[in-house]
Amino acid sequence: FQGIGGGPGPIGVHEMAERLIASGQFEGPAPRQHLSQNVEHSPIHNAWQAKRDRLIADDFPPHDVEVYSDYLMNKGPAYAQVGGVHDILKGSNGQTYAVERSDAVSARTLFESIEGIDIMTPGAVALASLQQALASGEIKHDAVTVLNISGGGVERLKRNHATTVIEPWLRVTKENGVAMILESIEQD
């Protein structure tokens, strides 16, 4: 179970599993992928549930949206490419989930109360999708699963240590990104 934005995380997991199986170190098949997105921005979930091998404009929200986990937003995920998210979902008999903010917040609170450490928002979305899968019967309560929490302890770090936000030296926009980068390099 993993939150997904662009796709490199689950693609890497699937490729590594296939390599380990091919090497004889483990038996197959590759693990089933369970991928989670914010309900407000869930192009991969929308395409997979519609049984499409490519993304279409309607998979994306028509306007900017506020989401629980901005780490999971990507306007160009690696879905249709050979070896991309569609292929790994198909190859692993995978499933996708769209998670409501309230469910992610509840999952985060549960994790923190049990484990004693704060987690980042992608992990909360992934945990909420695991809860969805258990509730719906998509997976059994005794199933062996791996949950990618993908980071934690940030709030504790902020409480215990002084932190400073570093401003980026360059901000680029989609419209003039290349020109801005070249101009900045020429000035240096």
Short mmCIF file of C-alpha atoms in Angstrom, two decimals:
data_model
loop_
_atom_site.label_atom_id
_atom_site.label_comp_id
_atom_site.label_asym_id
_atom_site.label_seq_id
_atom_site.Cartn_x
_atom_site.Cartn_y
_atom_site.Cartn_z
CA PHE A 1 0.00 0.00 0.00
CA GLN A 2 1.48 3.29 -1.10
CA GLY A 3 0.40 6.83 -1.87
CA ILE A 4 1.07 7.72 -5.51
CA GLY A 5 1.59 10.95 -7.41
CA GLY A 6 3.76 10.40 -10.46
CA GLY A 7 4.47 6.70 -10.17
CA PRO A 8 8.21 6.13 -9.61
CA GLY A 9 7.75 4.59 -6.15
CA PRO A 10 5.44 1.72 -7.09
CA ILE A 11 7.18 1.26 -10.45
CA GLY A 12 10.47 0.81 -8.59
CA VAL A 13 8.92 -1.64 -6.11
CA HIS A 14 7.49 -3.72 -8.95
CA GLU A 15 10.73 -3.71 -10.96
CA MET A 16 12.78 -4.73 -7.92
CA ALA A 17 10.35 -7.54 -7.10
CA GLU A 18 10.59 -8.84 -10.66
CA ARG A 19 14.40 -8.74 -10.51
CA LEU A 20 14.49 -10.61 -7.21
CA ILE A 21 12.14 -13.26 -8.60
CA ALA A 22 14.18 -13.56 -11.81
CA SER A 23 17.38 -13.98 -9.77
CA GLY A 24 15.88 -16.93 -7.93
CA GLN A 25 16.15 -15.23 -4.53
CA PHE A 26 12.36 -15.14 -4.14
CA GLU A 27 9.38 -16.92 -5.61
CA GLY A 28 6.75 -15.08 -7.63
CA PRO A 29 4.48 -13.55 -8.40
CA ALA A 30 5.40 -9.92 -7.80
CA PRO A 31 3.45 -8.35 -4.91
CA ARG A 32 0.04 -6.91 -5.62
CA GLN A 33 0.20 -3.11 -5.82
CA HIS A 34 -2.37 -1.04 -3.89
CA LEU A 35 -2.03 2.64 -4.86
CA SER A 36 -3.72 5.58 -3.16
CA GLN A 37 -4.51 9.15 -4.17
CA ASN A 38 -6.36 12.17 -2.79
CA VAL A 39 -10.02 12.03 -3.81
CA GLU A 40 -9.83 15.59 -5.19
CA HIS A 41 -6.94 14.77 -7.56
CA SER A 42 -6.91 11.10 -8.54
CA PRO A 43 -6.14 10.70 -12.25
CA ILE A 44 -4.51 7.27 -11.85
CA HIS A 45 -7.43 5.99 -9.79
CA ASN A 46 -9.94 7.38 -12.29
CA ALA A 47 -8.23 5.79 -15.30
CA TRP A 48 -7.69 2.43 -13.58
CA GLN A 49 -11.28 2.21 -12.35
CA ALA A 50 -12.49 3.04 -15.88
CA LYS A 51 -10.26 0.19 -17.15
CA ARG A 52 -8.31 2.53 -19.44
CA ASP A 53 -4.65 2.10 -20.35
CA ARG A 54 -4.15 5.85 -20.73
CA LEU A 55 -5.11 9.03 -18.95
CA ILE A 56 -7.62 11.45 -20.44
CA ALA A 57 -8.36 15.07 -19.57
CA ASP A 58 -11.45 14.07 -17.58
CA ASP A 59 -9.26 12.07 -15.18
CA PHE A 60 -7.91 15.36 -13.84
CA PRO A 61 -9.87 18.03 -11.96
CA PRO A 62 -10.99 20.88 -14.25
CA HIS A 63 -9.44 23.49 -11.93
CA ASP A 64 -6.87 23.75 -9.17
CA VAL A 65 -7.93 21.84 -6.08
CA GLU A 66 -6.85 21.78 -2.47
CA VAL A 67 -5.81 18.30 -1.36
CA TYR A 68 -4.77 16.67 1.88
CA SER A 69 -1.42 15.46 0.55
CA ASP A 70 0.17 17.70 -2.05
CA TYR A 71 3.01 15.17 -2.35
CA LEU A 72 0.55 12.99 -4.26
CA MET A 73 -0.31 15.57 -6.91
CA ASN A 74 1.20 15.18 -10.35
CA LYS A 75 -0.14 16.57 -13.61
CA GLY A 76 1.81 14.09 -15.71
CA PRO A 77 2.06 10.71 -13.97
CA ALA A 78 3.82 7.81 -15.69
CA TYR A 79 0.65 5.85 -16.36
CA ALA A 80 0.51 4.82 -20.03
CA GLN A 81 4.23 4.43 -20.70
CA VAL A 82 5.60 0.91 -21.19
CA GLY A 83 6.47 -0.30 -17.70
CA GLY A 84 4.41 2.52 -16.19
CA VAL A 85 1.72 2.48 -13.55
CA HIS A 86 -0.93 0.88 -15.77
CA ASP A 87 1.42 -1.99 -16.60
CA ILE A 88 2.37 -2.65 -12.98
CA LEU A 89 -1.24 -2.51 -11.83
CA LYS A 90 -2.21 -4.94 -14.58
CA GLY A 91 0.78 -7.19 -13.97
CA SER A 92 0.20 -7.38 -10.22
CA ASN A 93 -3.62 -7.51 -10.30
CA GLY A 94 -3.39 -4.21 -8.43
CA GLN A 95 -5.99 -1.86 -7.07
CA THR A 96 -6.34 1.89 -6.63
CA TYR A 97 -8.07 3.96 -3.99
CA ALA A 98 -9.26 7.56 -3.68
CA VAL A 99 -9.04 8.74 -0.08
CA GLU A 100 -11.10 11.48 1.57
CA ARG A 101 -9.27 14.05 3.69
CA SER A 102 -11.19 13.05 6.83
CA ASP A 103 -10.20 9.39 6.39
CA ALA A 104 -6.54 10.32 5.95
CA VAL A 105 -6.62 12.55 9.04
CA SER A 106 -8.21 9.75 11.09
CA ALA A 107 -5.64 7.25 9.81
CA ARG A 108 -2.80 9.61 10.70
CA THR A 109 -4.19 10.13 14.19
CA LEU A 110 -4.53 6.36 14.68
CA PHE A 111 -0.97 5.68 13.53
CA GLU A 112 0.47 8.41 15.74
CA SER A 113 -1.48 7.20 18.80
CA ILE A 114 -0.24 3.62 18.34
CA GLU A 115 3.33 4.20 17.12
CA GLY A 116 4.08 7.44 18.98
CA ILE A 117 5.46 9.29 15.96
CA ASP A 118 3.93 11.68 13.45
CA ILE A 119 3.77 10.61 9.82
CA MET A 120 3.71 12.59 6.60
CA THR A 121 0.53 12.96 4.58
CA PRO A 122 1.32 10.35 1.86
CA GLY A 123 1.62 7.67 4.54
CA ALA A 124 -1.70 8.74 6.06
CA VAL A 125 -3.39 8.43 2.65
CA ALA A 126 -1.83 4.97 2.19
CA LEU A 127 -2.97 3.83 5.65
CA ALA A 128 -6.50 5.09 4.97
CA SER A 129 -6.56 3.06 1.75
CA LEU A 130 -5.42 -0.03 3.67
CA GLN A 131 -8.36 0.54 6.01
CA GLN A 132 -10.66 0.85 2.96
CA ALA A 133 -9.34 -2.42 1.55
CA LEU A 134 -9.89 -4.23 4.84
CA ALA A 135 -13.41 -2.82 5.25
CA SER A 136 -14.43 -3.75 1.70
CA GLY A 137 -12.89 -7.22 1.81
CA GLU A 138 -10.39 -6.34 -0.94
CA ILE A 139 -7.77 -7.86 1.35
CA LYS A 140 -8.20 -10.26 4.26
CA HIS A 141 -7.37 -9.35 7.85
CA ASP A 142 -4.65 -12.00 7.93
CA ALA A 143 -3.08 -10.98 4.60
CA VAL A 144 0.62 -10.22 4.57
CA THR A 145 0.95 -6.58 3.51
CA VAL A 146 3.55 -3.86 3.35
CA LEU A 147 2.50 -0.30 4.11
CA ASN A 148 4.78 2.47 2.84
CA ILE A 149 4.61 5.22 5.44
CA SER A 150 7.19 7.21 3.42
CA GLY A 151 8.37 9.56 6.13
CA GLY A 152 7.70 10.73 9.62
CA GLY A 153 8.98 12.59 12.61
CA VAL A 154 8.81 15.98 10.90
CA GLU A 155 6.57 17.54 13.55
CA ARG A 156 8.72 16.15 16.36
CA LEU A 157 11.81 17.53 14.64
CA LYS A 158 10.17 20.97 14.43
CA ARG A 159 9.25 20.79 18.14
CA ASN A 160 12.71 19.73 19.27
CA HIS A 161 14.95 21.74 16.93
CA ALA A 162 14.98 25.16 15.36
CA THR A 163 14.33 24.87 11.64
CA THR A 164 14.65 27.39 8.86
CA VAL A 165 12.79 27.46 5.59
CA ILE A 166 15.25 27.91 2.75
CA GLU A 167 13.94 30.00 -0.12
CA PRO A 168 14.61 28.56 -3.57
CA TRP A 169 17.18 30.40 -5.66
CA LEU A 170 14.94 30.13 -8.71
CA ARG A 171 11.22 29.67 -9.27
CA VAL A 172 10.15 28.57 -12.72
CA THR A 173 6.76 28.49 -14.34
CA LYS A 174 5.51 26.10 -16.96
CA GLU A 175 5.18 28.90 -19.49
CA ASN A 176 8.75 30.20 -19.32
CA GLY A 177 10.65 27.58 -17.31
CA VAL A 178 13.42 26.82 -19.81
CA ALA A 179 14.06 30.49 -20.58
CA MET A 180 14.27 31.33 -16.86
CA ILE A 181 16.73 28.51 -16.20
CA LEU A 182 18.97 29.47 -19.14
CA GLU A 183 18.89 33.12 -18.12
CA SER A 184 19.82 32.22 -14.55
CA ILE A 185 22.72 30.03 -15.70
CA GLU A 186 24.05 32.77 -17.99
CA GLN A 187 24.07 35.24 -15.07
CA ASP A 188 26.10 32.93 -12.83
#
